XYZ file of C-alpha atoms in Angstrom:
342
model
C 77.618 80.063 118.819
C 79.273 80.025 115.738
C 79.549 77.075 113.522
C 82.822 76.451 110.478
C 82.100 74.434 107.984
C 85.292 73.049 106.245
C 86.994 73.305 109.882
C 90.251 71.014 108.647
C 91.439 72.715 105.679
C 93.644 75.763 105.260
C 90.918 78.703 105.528
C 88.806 76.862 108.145
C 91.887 76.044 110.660
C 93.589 79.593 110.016
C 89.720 80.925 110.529
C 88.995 78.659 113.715
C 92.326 80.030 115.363
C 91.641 83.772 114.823
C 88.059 82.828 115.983
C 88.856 81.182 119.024
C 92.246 83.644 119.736
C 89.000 86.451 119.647
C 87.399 84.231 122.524
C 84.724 83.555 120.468
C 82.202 79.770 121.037
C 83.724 77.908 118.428
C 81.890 74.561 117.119
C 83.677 73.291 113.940
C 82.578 69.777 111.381
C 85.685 67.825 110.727
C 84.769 64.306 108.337
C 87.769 62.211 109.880
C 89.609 62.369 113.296
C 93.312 62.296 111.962
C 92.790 65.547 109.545
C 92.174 67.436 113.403
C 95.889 66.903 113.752
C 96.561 69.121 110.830
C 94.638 72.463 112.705
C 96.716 71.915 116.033
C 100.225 71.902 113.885
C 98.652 75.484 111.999
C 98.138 76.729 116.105
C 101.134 75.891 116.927
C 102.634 78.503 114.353
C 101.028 81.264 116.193
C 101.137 80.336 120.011
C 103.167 78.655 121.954
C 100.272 77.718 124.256
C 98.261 76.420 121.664
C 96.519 73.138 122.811
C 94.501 75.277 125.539
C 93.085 77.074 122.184
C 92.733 73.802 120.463
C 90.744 72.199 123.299
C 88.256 75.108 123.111
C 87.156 74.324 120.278
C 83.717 72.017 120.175
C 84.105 69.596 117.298
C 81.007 67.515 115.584
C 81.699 64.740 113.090
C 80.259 65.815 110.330
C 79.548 65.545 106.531
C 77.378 67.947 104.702
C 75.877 65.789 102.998
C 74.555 64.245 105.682
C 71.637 66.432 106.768
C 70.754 64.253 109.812
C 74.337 64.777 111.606
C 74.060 68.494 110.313
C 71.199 69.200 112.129
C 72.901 68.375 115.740
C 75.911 71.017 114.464
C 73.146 73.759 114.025
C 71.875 73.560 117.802
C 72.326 77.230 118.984
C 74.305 78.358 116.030
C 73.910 81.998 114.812
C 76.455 82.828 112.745
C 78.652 80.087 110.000
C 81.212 80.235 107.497
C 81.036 77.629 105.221
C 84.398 76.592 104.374
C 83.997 73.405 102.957
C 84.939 72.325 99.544
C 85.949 69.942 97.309
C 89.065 71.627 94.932
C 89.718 69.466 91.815
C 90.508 69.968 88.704
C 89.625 66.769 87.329
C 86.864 66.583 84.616
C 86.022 62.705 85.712
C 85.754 64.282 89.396
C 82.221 66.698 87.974
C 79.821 64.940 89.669
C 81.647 64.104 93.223
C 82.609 68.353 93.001
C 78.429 68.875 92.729
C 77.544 66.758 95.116
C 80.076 68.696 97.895
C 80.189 71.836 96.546
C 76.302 72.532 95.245
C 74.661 69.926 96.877
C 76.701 70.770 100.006
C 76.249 73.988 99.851
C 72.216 73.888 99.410
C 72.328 71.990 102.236
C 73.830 74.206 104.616
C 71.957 76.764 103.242
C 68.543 75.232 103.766
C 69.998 74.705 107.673
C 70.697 78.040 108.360
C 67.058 78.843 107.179
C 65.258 76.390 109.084
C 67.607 77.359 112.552
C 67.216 80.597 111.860
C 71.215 81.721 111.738
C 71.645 85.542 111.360
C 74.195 85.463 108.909
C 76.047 83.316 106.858
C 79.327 83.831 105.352
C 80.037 81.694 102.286
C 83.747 81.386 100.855
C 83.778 81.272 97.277
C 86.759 81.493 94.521
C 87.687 83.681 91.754
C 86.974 81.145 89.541
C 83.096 81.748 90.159
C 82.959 85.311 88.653
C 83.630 85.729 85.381
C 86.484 87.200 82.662
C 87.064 89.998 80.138
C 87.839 89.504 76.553
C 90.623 92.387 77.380
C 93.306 90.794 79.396
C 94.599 94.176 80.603
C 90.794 95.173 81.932
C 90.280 94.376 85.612
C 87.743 91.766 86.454
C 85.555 92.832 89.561
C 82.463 91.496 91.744
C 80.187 92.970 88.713
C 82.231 91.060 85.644
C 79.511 88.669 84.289
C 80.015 85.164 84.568
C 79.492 83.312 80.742
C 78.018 80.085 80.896
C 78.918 79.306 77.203
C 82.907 79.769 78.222
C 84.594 76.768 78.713
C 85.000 76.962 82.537
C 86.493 73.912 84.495
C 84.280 71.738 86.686
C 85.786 73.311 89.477
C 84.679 76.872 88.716
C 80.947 75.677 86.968
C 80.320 74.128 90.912
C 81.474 77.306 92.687
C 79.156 78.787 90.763
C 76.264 76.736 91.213
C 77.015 76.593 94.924
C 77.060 80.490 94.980
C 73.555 80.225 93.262
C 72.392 78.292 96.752
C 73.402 81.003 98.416
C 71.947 83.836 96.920
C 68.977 81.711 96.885
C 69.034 81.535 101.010
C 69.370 85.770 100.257
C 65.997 85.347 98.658
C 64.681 83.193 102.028
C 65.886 85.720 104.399
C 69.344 84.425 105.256
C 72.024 87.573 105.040
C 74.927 86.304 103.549
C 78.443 87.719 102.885
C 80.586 85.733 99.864
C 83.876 86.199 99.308
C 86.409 85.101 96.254
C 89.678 84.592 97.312
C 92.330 84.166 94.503
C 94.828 81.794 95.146
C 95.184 81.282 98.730
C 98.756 81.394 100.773
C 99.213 79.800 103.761
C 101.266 77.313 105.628
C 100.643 73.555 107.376
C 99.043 71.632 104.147
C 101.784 71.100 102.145
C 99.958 68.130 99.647
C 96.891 68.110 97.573
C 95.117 70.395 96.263
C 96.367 73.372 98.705
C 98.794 76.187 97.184
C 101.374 74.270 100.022
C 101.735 71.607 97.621
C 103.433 74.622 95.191
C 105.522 75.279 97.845
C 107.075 72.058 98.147
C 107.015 71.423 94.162
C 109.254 74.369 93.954
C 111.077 72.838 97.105
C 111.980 69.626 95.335
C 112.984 71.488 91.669
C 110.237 72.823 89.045
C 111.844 72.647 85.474
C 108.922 74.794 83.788
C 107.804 77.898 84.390
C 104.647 79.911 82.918
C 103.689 83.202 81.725
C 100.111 83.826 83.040
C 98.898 85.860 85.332
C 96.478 85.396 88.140
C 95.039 87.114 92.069
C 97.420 85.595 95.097
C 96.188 86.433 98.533
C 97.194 85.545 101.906
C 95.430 83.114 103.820
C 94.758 85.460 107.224
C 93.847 87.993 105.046
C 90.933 86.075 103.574
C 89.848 85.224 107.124
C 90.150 88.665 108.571
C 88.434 90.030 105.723
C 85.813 87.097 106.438
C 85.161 88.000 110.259
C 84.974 91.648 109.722
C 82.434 91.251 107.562
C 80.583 89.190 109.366
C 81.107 91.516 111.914
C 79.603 94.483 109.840
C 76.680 95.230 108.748
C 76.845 94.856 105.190
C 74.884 91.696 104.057
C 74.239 90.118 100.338
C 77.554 91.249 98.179
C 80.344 89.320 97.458
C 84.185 90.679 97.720
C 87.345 89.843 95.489
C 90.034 88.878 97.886
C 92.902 89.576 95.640
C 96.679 91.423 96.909
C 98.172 91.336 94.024
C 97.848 90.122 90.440
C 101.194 88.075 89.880
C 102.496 85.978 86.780
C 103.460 82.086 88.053
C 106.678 82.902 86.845
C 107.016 85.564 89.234
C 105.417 83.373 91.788
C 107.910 80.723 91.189
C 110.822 82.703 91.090
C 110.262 84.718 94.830
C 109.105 81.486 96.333
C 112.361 79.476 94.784
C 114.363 82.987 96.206
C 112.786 82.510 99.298
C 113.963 78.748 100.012
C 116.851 79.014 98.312
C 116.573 76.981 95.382
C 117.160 77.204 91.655
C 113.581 78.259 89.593
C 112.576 77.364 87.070
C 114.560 77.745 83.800
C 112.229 76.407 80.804
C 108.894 78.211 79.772
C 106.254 75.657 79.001
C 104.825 77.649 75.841
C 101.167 76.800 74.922
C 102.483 73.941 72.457
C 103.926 72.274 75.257
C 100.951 72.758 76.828
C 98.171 71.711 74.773
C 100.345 68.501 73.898
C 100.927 67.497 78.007
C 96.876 67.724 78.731
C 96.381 65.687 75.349
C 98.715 63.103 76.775
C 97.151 63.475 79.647
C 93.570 62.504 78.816
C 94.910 59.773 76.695
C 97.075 58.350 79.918
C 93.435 58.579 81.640
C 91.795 56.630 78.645
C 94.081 54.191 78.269
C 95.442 53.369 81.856
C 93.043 54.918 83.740
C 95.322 57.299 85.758
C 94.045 60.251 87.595
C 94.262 63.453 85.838
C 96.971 66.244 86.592
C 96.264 68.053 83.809
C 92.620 69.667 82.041
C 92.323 71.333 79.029
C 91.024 74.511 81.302
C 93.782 74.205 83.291
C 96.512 74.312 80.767
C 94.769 77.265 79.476
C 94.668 79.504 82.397
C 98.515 78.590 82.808
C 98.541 81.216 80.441
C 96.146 83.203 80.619
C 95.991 87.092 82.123
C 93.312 87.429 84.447
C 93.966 90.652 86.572
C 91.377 91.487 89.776
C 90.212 94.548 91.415
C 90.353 94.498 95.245
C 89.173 98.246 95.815
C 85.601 96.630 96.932
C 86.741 95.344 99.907
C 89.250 97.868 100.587
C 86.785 100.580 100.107
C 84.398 98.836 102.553
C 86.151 97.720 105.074
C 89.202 100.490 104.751
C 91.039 97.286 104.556
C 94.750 96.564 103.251
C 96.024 93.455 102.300
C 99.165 91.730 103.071
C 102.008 91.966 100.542
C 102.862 88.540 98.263
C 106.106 89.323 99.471
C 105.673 88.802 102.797
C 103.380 86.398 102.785
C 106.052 84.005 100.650
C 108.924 84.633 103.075
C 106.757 83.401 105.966
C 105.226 80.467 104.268
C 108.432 79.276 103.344
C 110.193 79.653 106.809
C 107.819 77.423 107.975
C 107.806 75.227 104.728
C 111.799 74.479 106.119
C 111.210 74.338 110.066
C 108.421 71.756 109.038
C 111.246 69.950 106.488
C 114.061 70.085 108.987
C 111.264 68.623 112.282
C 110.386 65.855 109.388
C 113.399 64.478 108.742
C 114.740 64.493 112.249
């Protein structure tokens, strides 16, 4: 049996349906009933008969941090990916990200040691591993991570939660953890997904910026996922990175792709160190939610290029171009738009 974690969000629904199109036992931990919806509209992308592969899916009500209802999700479970995550950006949000994403994580960890799973697979970010003071010098799996940087509280819990992990290494758990760059896929088009760009761009983006970061497709990070698990290479993590892509590129093919007008202004680093000012004093004063950190303003423009030949040497794997990966998102970005509005 194998168990997902995370079974409701982007990777763990475009994960379950390559599982379960494999014809592997499938259970899955969803937290609330109406986020199951979400997974059957990703199926029916790929498969017209689609509820058949739905319905073979065993799902548990779950939360990870609750140990007792994890421990009925373990029964008979050999192998898990650990999907689940809370993505946030929000400095206010630190301690809710430990508690899911550390705390979370060391408990599914400590499960798969006490049931005895054979291997875990553990899906990370780039944001975990850290940079180069040379923009132009690839960052790989072996680029050390500096404490001392000012890292958002999104990429300090990653890390701590990858910590866990390589603890349950230590504890005789073999693990697999990838770090997938930004992740493209289709079905969650709010929050915190890269959907959510989609449909920004959609409605009219009047700013673009200059840095540069990894973009990789969404069935390419699960592929990659299963075929490690699948191997027998155990206790090394892999960059999941196609291509290394400014936003304004970004913005521009994905605007091309819908056929809509990008973005015209750059938001220069004034601009940008004045809007997350504003935006911490909006939070002080009014107490609304934050859109924009200090870290994230920062690595709007910043150049943070990634090395995929890990993987690719590994696995003799090759990645999905951005390219193609945009023009497919999007066509589904509109059949979704047009079956909303009629």
């Amino acid at each position: 049996m194998i168990l997902v974690t995370g079974g409701t969000g982007l990777v763990g629904a475009h994960l379950l349906y390559e599982l379960i199109d494999g014809g592997k036992n499938v259970r899955a931990i969803y937290r609330r009933e109406k986020t199951l919806k979400r997974v059957k509209h990703v199926f029916s992308y790929f498969s017209d008969d689609y509820e058949p592969l739905f319905d073979a899916i065993e799902w548990v009500e779950a939360d990870i941090n609750n140990v007792p209802k994890l421990q009925d999700a373990f029964k008979g479970v050999k192998y898990v990916y650990h999907c689940a995550a809370f993505v946030s950006f929000e400095p206010d949000k630190y301690y809710q990200l430990r508690k899911i994403n550390i705390e979370g994580t060391a408990n599914i960890v400590n499960l798969c040691i006490s049931h005895s799973v054979k291997k875990l697979c553990y899906v990370s970010s780039i944001a975990a591993i850290g940079h180069h003071q040379n923009p132009e010098k690839l960052i790989d799996e072996q680029t050390p991570w500096n404490p001392e940087d000012d890292n958002s509280v999104y990429a300090i819990t990653k890390y701590g939660a990858e910590l866990e992990v390589w603890r349950g290494t230590q504890e005789g758990i073999d693990t697999v953890i990838v770090n997938p760059g930004i992740i493209l896929g289709a079905g969650y088009w709010k929050g915190g997904s890269s959907g959510n760009l989609f449909r920004k761009i959609h409605n009219g983006m009047r700013y673009y910026v200059n840095g540069i970061v990894g973009y990789v497709d969404v069935f390419d990070v699960v592929n990659a996922m299963i075929k490690l698990m699948e191997s027998d290479i155990k206790n090394e993590n892999f960059i999941l990175v196609s291509e290394n892509l400014s936003f304004k590129a970004f913005q521009h093919k994905v605007a091309e792709a819908l056929s809509v007008v990008p973005p015209k202004k750059e938001a220069k680093p004034w601009l940008l160190n004045l809007a997350w000012r504003l935006d911490w004093l909006k939070h002080k004063l009014l107490g609304k939610r934050r859109s924009l950190s200090k870290q994230a303003a920062r690595s709007a423009i910043s150049i943070t290029k990634y090395d995929n030949s890990k993987l690719k040497n590994a696995l003799n794997f090759e990645f999905k171009s951005i390219d193609e990966s945009i023009d497919e998102i999007c066509e589904r970005y509109l059949l979704d738009l047009r079956q909303s509005e009629g």
